[in-house]
Amino acid sequence: MANSRSGETVTERIVRVLETFDTDRTVQTASEIGRRARLPSSTAHRIVADLVECGLLERDEEQRVRLGMRLWELALRGSHALRLRQAALPFMERVQARVREHTQLAVLENGETLFVERLSHPHAGANITRIAGRLPLHASSSGLVLLAHGPEELRERVLAGPLEAVSPETATDAALLRRVLAGIRRDGVVVAPGTVEAVSTGVAVPVREGRGRVIAALSVVLPRDTPTGPVAEVLRSAAAGISAALGTHRP
Amino acid sequence: MANSRSGETVTERIVRVLETFDTDRTVQTASEIGRRARLPSSTAHRIVADLVECGLLERDEEQRVRLGMRLWELALRGSHALRLRQAALPFMERVQARVREHTQLAVLENGETLFVERLSHPHAGANITRIAGRLPLHASSSGLVLLAHGPEELRERVLAGPLEAVSPETATDAALLRRVLAGIRRDGVVVAPGTVEAVSTGVAVPVREGRGRVIAALSVVLPRDTPTGPVAEVLRSAAAGISAALGTHRP
DNA sequence: ATCCGATTCCCGTTCAATGGGAAGGGCCGT
DNA sequence: ACGGCCCTTCCCATTGAACGGGAATCGGAT
């Protein structure tokens, strides 16, 4: 935009503004947004006003600001994530009914695991993942599945790069991870105890689209001591169901 | 932005670009977008490139363009729609398990009914509503509930304004609608046969948040001849459950 | 080979956006 | 009541990011 000292486009700044919102920060003042997005106060106020004008943001009763329903609508209306989700949801429900724990669907997004859907049983245990939340690829069962079937170039970059531990038990050794990934490709399932949280075990399988390309990972989070054998089978058949639904749902 | 002949802000134009996407137009060329958003070709190409740069749009294999996962993520991460949805989902599943038809959740957005969630039974009948889809307030059971409990000023405006029929049986008479709305406030439920599609009947109830304010409508779509008595009761108790979940979920 | 449309590159023009500063307004603690 | 603090709104001179017409290039279809 004109005269930005920093040489940014308006678009970038809008994204930075939207980025200041997250699960535990759903309403903010315009000044807060400015600070968090590193924008001069007057600029932040103007951009926020613009976004409110367009409906992407909304003002609540106390002139604080939150994400607008219009943004939600625009993001979902034409989204293919929605198609995947709609295809997957019935099968996820079935999994959840059988396993009675957290059931989640994740995709690969910009080198990270992005969780697209999550069903939580009322009595299920801990789970840090959230819808629209992210985790590193090497640090969750879903991520490992996506990494195992992702482009080799990405796999090498992740294995080379810094592998940070999310929990004390997260595997951060490249050689070990390589064996795990090979195991996933061989077995079609991964069991990852304690990689995200010490008290829980993730079990994940790949979800394929028509031509066999892996487009998502379906996973459940179990208490650490639960036997995983039956769960894997439930997940596998659900993933097959999702693939079929994706194939037939639209010509 | 600088030099826009039409005096629009970049923000407006970005929204116009995003608006060109919808359920049956999820991938487009930059030129198509320009035409649909009424932007000069070179401008459209630049804006699209900017948006791709920021991840709000993505290019597919044939350099066509679609909504990006990043947009989806930003829109959902800090969204209160998500909170409502998460609270409602388990109860919607229960309704769907019992009724075995389309179950949907709608909110009031800018004078229209906006559908936030929809579960569809595999064997359920016709249903034109879609997630992130809209309908006029007077033309669906959900909309009638939202209208009945919406601000009076809005109600008067809608009743005064042109009332277009979605199906031949949509009620478009202000006096009749007034009676229907009063009935909703009295009975806490509405049964709307044929207002959206001749072959189906909508049944909807209000969903209230802690202080009793109506924030959403929960509805099912039944084949025209189905008895609606038991359904209303299932919906009412689900709505109560959602209210309770909303109240307790966060302090 | 020839069209037609999409896309990319170029470049002079220009005003929308910028951001510092000042002033207004509300809340809280003293 | 008062002063401090912060959010917000208004003002305005400055300026370079965005604009868009046009030409060139690419690519698929006929």
XYZ file of C-alpha atoms (C1' of nucleotides) in Angstrom:
562
model
C 0.000 0.000 0.000
C 1.058 3.555 -0.376
C 3.707 4.803 1.937
C 4.140 1.841 4.156
C 7.565 2.349 5.704
C 8.058 -1.367 5.783
C 7.125 -2.036 2.178
C 4.312 -4.441 2.984
C 1.192 -4.952 0.966
C -2.212 -4.322 2.460
C -2.907 -8.005 1.978
C -0.036 -9.043 4.210
C -1.184 -6.688 6.895
C -4.713 -7.980 6.762
C -3.410 -11.489 7.215
C -1.267 -10.351 10.116
C -4.336 -8.819 11.707
C -6.319 -12.019 11.273
C -3.414 -14.009 12.678
C -3.652 -12.175 15.973
C -6.836 -14.094 16.701
C -6.709 -17.586 18.061
C -8.600 -20.013 20.217
C -7.927 -18.278 23.486
C -7.958 -14.783 22.079
C -11.189 -14.443 20.176
C -11.952 -10.837 21.095
C -9.447 -8.009 21.192
C -9.292 -4.245 21.133
C -8.009 -2.565 18.015
C -4.932 -1.424 19.926
C -4.140 -4.949 21.068
C -4.343 -6.081 17.475
C -2.020 -3.292 16.454
C 0.522 -4.295 19.038
C 0.375 -7.976 18.239
C 0.528 -7.362 14.495
C 3.282 -4.766 14.908
C 1.318 -2.008 13.222
C 1.283 1.669 14.162
C -1.761 2.357 16.254
C -3.505 4.652 13.813
C -2.898 2.202 10.989
C -4.202 -0.712 13.002
C -7.346 1.200 13.860
C -7.963 2.076 10.249
C -7.395 -1.449 8.963
C -9.632 -2.875 11.656
C -12.318 -0.346 10.717
C -11.979 -1.381 7.068
C -12.294 -5.042 7.927
C -15.326 -4.379 10.097
C -16.822 -2.411 7.204
C -16.423 -5.482 4.988
C -17.759 -7.850 7.619
C -14.536 -9.832 8.013
C -14.419 -8.564 11.592
C -17.281 -7.676 13.904
C -17.558 -5.295 16.806
C -19.208 -6.571 19.938
C -21.161 -4.532 22.455
C -18.056 -3.009 24.019
C -16.533 -2.025 20.632
C -14.072 -4.843 20.967
C -13.442 -6.838 17.854
C -13.788 -10.483 16.852
C -13.744 -12.533 13.664
C -16.884 -12.056 11.612
C -19.308 -14.685 10.441
C -18.759 -13.310 6.948
C -15.125 -14.415 7.074
C -16.192 -17.831 8.268
C -18.698 -18.007 5.439
C -16.281 -16.908 2.722
C -13.630 -19.322 3.922
C -15.958 -22.308 3.966
C -18.306 -21.682 1.075
C -15.880 -22.550 -1.649
C -13.533 -24.669 0.386
C -12.431 -28.155 -0.533
C -11.591 -28.780 3.103
C -15.345 -28.731 3.583
C -15.810 -31.462 1.013
C -13.258 -33.681 2.740
C -14.817 -32.967 6.087
C -18.334 -33.734 4.906
C -17.195 -36.985 3.379
C -15.293 -37.934 6.513
C -17.740 -36.894 9.203
C -20.105 -39.894 9.105
C -17.164 -42.271 9.318
C -15.557 -40.292 12.090
C -18.795 -40.540 14.027
C -18.777 -44.265 13.551
C -15.204 -44.476 14.826
C -16.055 -42.328 17.764
C -19.110 -44.389 18.634
C -16.962 -47.494 18.692
C -13.791 -46.181 20.305
C -15.289 -43.486 22.546
C -12.191 -41.315 22.458
C -11.013 -38.288 20.496
C -11.248 -38.813 16.753
C -9.514 -36.389 14.432
C -8.808 -35.644 10.812
C -5.668 -33.818 9.726
C -4.129 -32.597 6.477
C -0.678 -31.480 5.426
C -0.476 -27.683 5.254
C 2.721 -25.791 4.627
C 4.936 -28.396 6.238
C 2.796 -28.866 9.310
C -0.077 -30.975 10.533
C -3.335 -29.011 10.346
C -6.307 -30.506 12.149
C -9.461 -30.153 10.115
C -12.011 -31.915 12.287
C -12.180 -33.363 15.734
C -14.888 -35.253 17.553
C -14.521 -35.611 21.285
C -16.238 -38.102 23.443
C -17.576 -36.555 26.655
C -15.507 -38.934 28.762
C -12.393 -38.883 26.612
C -9.040 -37.970 28.070
C -6.603 -35.145 27.435
C -6.012 -33.800 23.945
C -4.147 -30.683 22.979
C -5.142 -30.693 19.341
C -7.848 -28.329 18.210
C -9.770 -27.764 15.048
C -7.700 -25.375 12.918
C -4.778 -26.099 15.237
C -1.320 -27.136 14.125
C 1.418 -29.506 15.257
C 4.825 -30.294 13.760
C 4.769 -33.229 11.357
C 7.092 -35.438 13.395
C 5.246 -34.900 16.656
C 1.874 -36.579 16.312
C 0.562 -39.823 14.907
C -1.362 -37.926 12.204
C 1.685 -35.915 11.267
C 3.821 -39.037 10.970
C 1.319 -40.553 8.561
C 1.275 -37.377 6.460
C 5.061 -37.208 6.546
C 5.448 -40.853 5.588
C 3.310 -40.348 2.496
C 4.262 -36.748 1.741
C 6.681 -35.592 -0.959
C 10.171 -36.946 -0.406
C 11.628 -33.449 -0.643
C 9.539 -32.379 2.358
C 10.426 -35.524 4.283
C 14.131 -34.873 3.835
C 13.754 -31.246 4.832
C 11.860 -32.144 8.001
C 14.275 -34.907 8.958
C 17.236 -32.603 8.355
C 15.735 -29.585 10.066
C 15.520 -29.029 13.809
C 13.226 -31.662 15.312
C 11.741 -30.146 18.406
C 10.156 -32.294 21.065
C 6.551 -31.550 21.972
C 6.707 -33.951 24.888
C 9.729 -35.632 26.518
C 9.010 -38.737 24.476
C 8.670 -37.137 21.047
C 11.026 -38.915 18.674
C 13.624 -36.390 17.502
C 16.183 -38.755 16.047
C 16.211 -38.712 12.259
C 17.279 -42.348 11.891
C 14.602 -43.561 14.286
C 11.989 -41.451 12.512
C 13.054 -42.890 9.179
C 12.352 -46.386 10.489
C 9.001 -45.271 11.863
C 8.008 -43.707 8.532
C 9.014 -46.839 6.637
C 6.923 -48.837 9.094
C 3.916 -46.634 8.374
C 4.253 -47.143 4.635
C 4.543 -50.881 5.211
C 1.804 -51.385 7.793
C -0.614 -48.593 6.896
C -0.901 -47.569 10.523
C 1.165 -45.924 13.230
C 0.946 -46.226 16.993
C 2.647 -43.333 18.727
C 2.652 -43.533 22.527
C 3.526 -40.364 24.388
C 4.740 -38.303 21.453
C 2.288 -35.505 22.118
C 1.394 -36.068 25.740
C 2.859 -38.572 28.131
C -0.542 -39.881 29.179
C -1.871 -40.701 25.732
C -1.229 -42.775 22.640
C -2.072 -41.688 19.118
C -3.119 -44.162 16.457
C -3.350 -42.921 12.879
C -3.994 -44.230 9.376
C -3.777 -42.593 5.936
C -6.861 -41.476 4.018
C -6.518 -41.792 0.260
C -8.412 -40.157 -2.547
C -9.477 -41.898 -5.740
C -6.077 -42.340 -7.333
C -4.516 -43.576 -4.118
C -2.785 -40.346 -3.160
C -2.806 -39.762 0.597
C -4.694 -36.558 1.324
C -5.346 -36.775 5.050
C -4.729 -38.711 8.239
C -7.406 -40.141 10.474
C -6.455 -40.653 14.087
C -7.662 -41.361 17.592
C -6.095 -40.429 20.902
C -6.271 -43.145 23.533
C -5.246 -43.319 27.171
C -1.734 -44.678 27.292
C -2.558 -48.227 28.408
C -5.358 -49.018 25.964
C -4.789 -51.934 23.559
C -4.488 -50.542 20.035
C -5.152 -53.592 17.895
C -8.908 -53.305 17.452
C -8.687 -49.529 17.072
C -6.375 -49.822 14.088
C -8.870 -52.013 12.321
C -11.737 -49.596 12.990
C -9.618 -46.730 11.657
C -8.615 -48.625 8.539
C -12.153 -49.407 7.546
C -13.265 -45.851 8.266
C -10.469 -44.500 6.078
C -11.548 -46.846 3.296
C -15.093 -45.572 3.701
C -13.977 -41.956 3.430
C -12.032 -42.735 0.262
C -15.088 -44.346 -1.255
C -17.299 -41.425 -0.256
C -14.822 -38.971 -1.769
C -14.751 -40.917 -4.977
C -18.481 -41.221 -5.463
C -19.833 -38.116 -3.863
C -19.088 -35.952 -6.867
C -18.426 -37.048 -10.431
C -5.485 1.775 -2.361
C -3.571 4.166 -4.468
C -5.084 5.098 -7.761
C -8.142 2.931 -7.810
C -10.426 4.625 -10.319
C -13.437 3.465 -8.415
C -12.292 4.625 -5.015
C -12.383 1.194 -3.398
C -10.124 -0.009 -0.672
C -7.902 -3.003 -1.180
C -9.910 -4.717 1.534
C -13.162 -4.450 -0.384
C -11.525 -5.853 -3.453
C -10.097 -8.784 -1.575
C -13.532 -9.580 -0.239
C -14.974 -9.298 -3.722
C -12.349 -11.750 -4.938
C -13.169 -14.205 -2.161
C -16.878 -13.818 -2.901
C -16.380 -15.151 -6.401
C -15.860 -18.593 -4.904
C -18.787 -20.748 -3.932
C -19.850 -24.348 -3.576
C -20.014 -25.065 -7.263
C -17.141 -22.796 -8.241
C -14.248 -23.816 -6.062
C -11.498 -23.399 -8.668
C -11.170 -20.524 -11.118
C -8.620 -18.840 -13.322
C -7.377 -15.419 -12.303
C -9.130 -13.938 -15.322
C -12.449 -15.489 -14.352
C -12.073 -14.001 -10.918
C -11.351 -10.627 -12.433
C -14.457 -10.780 -14.550
C -16.726 -11.928 -11.756
C -15.309 -9.391 -9.311
C -15.418 -6.635 -11.937
C -11.718 -5.897 -11.706
C -9.378 -4.945 -14.545
C -7.503 -8.014 -15.675
C -4.053 -6.831 -14.641
C -5.363 -5.776 -11.246
C -7.109 -9.073 -10.692
C -3.971 -10.958 -11.551
C -1.924 -8.906 -9.137
C -4.391 -9.233 -6.285
C -4.687 -12.958 -6.845
C -0.903 -13.247 -6.827
C -0.789 -11.299 -3.551
C -3.399 -13.542 -1.987
C -1.568 -16.658 -3.136
C 1.599 -15.196 -1.666
C -0.147 -14.892 1.695
C -1.705 -18.337 1.479
C -5.299 -17.135 1.399
C -5.528 -18.621 -2.082
C -3.711 -21.619 -3.521
C -2.711 -22.531 -7.043
C -3.438 -26.048 -8.187
C -1.457 -28.052 -10.714
C -2.867 -26.129 -13.702
C -2.188 -22.709 -12.109
C -5.891 -22.312 -11.480
C -6.794 -20.891 -8.123
C -8.806 -22.049 -5.116
C -9.348 -20.995 -1.514
C -6.368 -21.799 0.671
C -6.250 -23.890 3.793
C -4.668 -20.894 5.478
C -7.849 -18.879 4.973
C -9.869 -21.736 6.384
C -7.531 -21.881 9.353
C -7.559 -18.156 10.056
C -11.322 -17.992 9.794
C -11.887 -20.873 12.175
C -9.092 -20.559 14.680
C -10.479 -17.611 16.574
C -14.086 -18.041 15.588
C -16.916 -18.168 18.057
C -18.962 -19.977 15.429
C -16.577 -22.841 16.128
C -17.393 -22.758 19.808
C -21.102 -22.905 19.103
C -20.566 -25.680 16.618
C -18.436 -27.740 18.981
C -20.988 -27.382 21.733
C -23.804 -28.301 19.375
C -22.265 -31.182 17.478
C -22.747 -33.994 20.019
C -26.385 -33.057 20.433
C -26.893 -32.767 16.711
C -25.491 -36.261 16.347
C -27.945 -37.510 18.911
C -30.827 -35.862 17.048
C -29.642 -37.324 13.814
C -29.306 -40.792 15.280
C -32.893 -40.623 16.451
C -34.557 -38.839 13.539
C -32.361 -40.083 10.695
C -32.838 -37.014 8.561
C -30.956 -33.774 7.881
C -30.090 -31.944 11.078
C -28.877 -28.359 10.870
C -27.772 -25.429 12.938
C -28.276 -21.844 11.755
C -27.482 -18.358 13.016
C -28.697 -14.888 12.140
C -26.158 -13.088 9.939
C -26.755 -9.724 8.371
C -30.503 -10.210 8.068
C -30.307 -13.705 6.671
C -30.230 -17.299 7.831
C -26.678 -18.638 7.745
C -26.268 -22.386 8.153
C -23.334 -23.209 10.388
C -23.505 -26.987 10.541
C -25.399 -29.742 8.857
C -25.447 -33.489 9.404
C -27.040 -35.571 6.704
C -28.240 -39.089 7.080
C -27.240 -41.273 4.134
C -30.870 -42.075 3.372
C -32.267 -38.617 4.052
C -34.280 -36.785 1.440
C -33.786 -33.566 -0.475
C -32.198 -30.540 1.164
C -30.999 -27.390 -0.510
C -29.263 -25.916 2.494
C -25.506 -26.130 2.734
C -22.933 -25.355 5.342
C -22.043 -21.682 4.912
C -25.151 -21.333 2.755
C -27.830 -18.706 3.218
C -31.595 -18.468 2.999
C -33.956 -15.542 3.599
C -35.252 -15.361 7.170
C -38.907 -15.875 6.283
C -38.264 -18.843 4.066
C -37.100 -21.672 6.294
C -38.039 -23.072 9.662
C -34.669 -22.036 11.106
C -35.027 -18.547 9.725
C -38.495 -18.172 11.201
C -37.164 -19.087 14.637
C -34.333 -16.573 14.324
C -36.748 -13.934 13.065
C -39.229 -14.591 15.845
C -36.558 -14.032 18.476
C -34.487 -11.444 16.612
C -34.506 -7.716 17.271
C -37.913 -6.157 16.633
C -36.395 -3.583 14.309
C -35.146 -6.372 12.041
C -38.464 -8.196 12.222
C -40.342 -5.094 11.086
C -37.906 -4.450 8.287
C -38.191 -8.015 6.993
C -41.970 -8.047 7.238
C -42.196 -4.690 5.480
C -39.612 -5.508 2.827
C -40.217 -7.622 -0.250
C -40.925 -11.212 0.838
C -39.805 -13.437 -1.959
C -41.029 -16.992 -2.220
C -38.390 -19.730 -2.301
C -41.001 -22.353 -3.094
C -44.635 -21.890 -4.190
C -45.705 -22.466 -0.598
C -43.372 -20.007 1.128
C -45.465 -17.704 3.285
C -45.092 -14.168 1.908
C -47.996 -12.511 3.659
C -46.866 -10.221 6.474
C -49.982 -10.745 8.602
C -49.735 -14.515 8.308
C -46.027 -14.419 9.130
C -46.739 -12.284 12.174
C -49.059 -14.995 13.474
C -46.481 -17.665 12.748
C -43.769 -15.732 14.605
C -46.051 -15.191 17.599
C -46.747 -18.917 17.545
C -43.036 -19.670 17.648
C -42.511 -17.428 20.650
C -45.454 -19.093 22.356
C -44.750 -22.747 21.489
C -40.950 -22.729 21.228
C -41.111 -24.666 17.980
C -42.143 -24.174 14.382
C -43.317 -26.683 11.803
C -42.975 -25.335 8.293
C -44.224 -27.671 5.571
C -43.183 -26.876 2.025
C -41.694 -23.450 2.645
C -38.336 -24.380 1.172
C -39.194 -27.370 -0.940
C -42.614 -28.818 -1.664
C -41.559 -32.327 -0.672
C -40.228 -31.538 2.779
C -41.166 -30.106 6.143
C -38.809 -28.146 8.370
C -39.048 -28.330 12.144
C -36.986 -25.852 14.149
C -36.443 -24.744 17.751
C -34.461 -21.885 19.275
C -31.070 -22.433 20.934
C -30.419 -20.089 23.838
C -27.213 -19.065 25.523
C -26.778 -18.620 29.248
C -28.860 -15.516 29.731
C -31.691 -16.840 27.598
C -30.884 -14.891 24.460
C -31.568 -16.889 21.299
C -28.322 -17.323 19.389
C -29.136 -20.063 16.918
C -31.802 -22.317 15.500
C -31.682 -26.096 15.465
C -33.731 -27.799 12.786
C -34.442 -30.997 10.937
C -35.818 -31.489 7.439
C -38.351 -34.289 7.149
C -40.201 -35.804 4.238
C -43.529 -33.992 3.952
C -45.735 -36.700 5.435
C -43.730 -37.511 8.588
C -45.407 -36.866 11.941
C -43.603 -34.013 13.657
C -44.648 -34.424 17.290
C -41.815 -36.652 18.530
C -39.244 -34.723 16.490
C -40.121 -31.465 18.228
C -39.441 -33.057 21.580
C -36.090 -34.442 20.469
C -35.115 -31.028 19.150
C -36.175 -29.246 22.319
C -34.097 -31.433 24.563
C -31.103 -31.187 22.216
C -31.394 -27.387 22.243
C -31.469 -27.435 26.022
C -28.365 -29.621 26.008
C -26.540 -27.205 23.727
C -27.439 -24.298 25.992
C -26.095 -26.176 28.986
C -22.898 -27.095 27.152
C -22.386 -23.465 26.094
C -22.886 -22.310 29.619
C -20.485 -24.715 31.281
C -17.853 -25.217 28.643
C -16.018 -22.031 29.511
C -16.191 -20.100 32.751
C -0.501 -22.444 -39.119
C -3.864 -19.489 -36.878
C -6.853 -18.002 -33.576
C -8.259 -16.923 -28.776
C -7.754 -16.496 -24.137
C -4.885 -16.513 -20.071
C -0.988 -14.767 -18.173
C 3.132 -11.972 -17.553
C 5.812 -7.894 -18.057
C 6.365 -2.990 -18.461
C 5.894 1.698 -16.884
C 4.083 6.467 -16.208
C 0.446 8.197 -13.235
C -1.773 9.277 -8.949
C -4.339 9.260 -4.956
C -5.357 5.863 -1.143
C -3.026 4.684 2.452
C 0.118 6.063 5.770
C 1.565 7.324 10.474
C 2.906 10.878 13.690
C 0.717 13.829 16.669
C -2.980 15.837 19.282
C -7.285 15.709 21.338
C -11.365 13.357 23.301
C -13.315 9.831 26.411
C -13.712 6.224 29.831
C -11.981 3.651 33.728
C -9.434 2.937 37.911
C -6.912 3.823 41.974
C -5.675 7.233 45.178
C -11.811 15.324 42.589
C -7.734 14.491 40.278
C -4.143 12.362 37.629
C -2.550 8.641 35.070
C -3.367 5.259 31.700
C -5.108 3.451 27.728
C -8.275 3.159 23.915
C -10.030 5.578 20.317
C -10.932 9.292 16.911
C -9.641 13.075 14.142
C -6.351 15.706 11.417
C -3.164 16.303 7.550
C 1.155 16.589 4.871
C 3.701 13.083 2.553
C 4.680 9.504 -0.732
C 5.472 5.239 -2.903
C 2.324 1.108 -3.440
C -1.089 0.167 -6.184
C -3.130 1.058 -10.442
C -4.366 -0.182 -15.229
C -3.695 0.373 -20.198
C -1.087 -1.824 -23.450
C 2.181 -4.973 -25.511
C 4.404 -9.292 -25.453
C 4.344 -14.148 -24.440
C 2.609 -18.573 -23.571
C -0.483 -22.492 -24.555
C -4.276 -25.020 -25.920
C -7.752 -25.731 -29.383
C -9.179 -25.878 -34.243
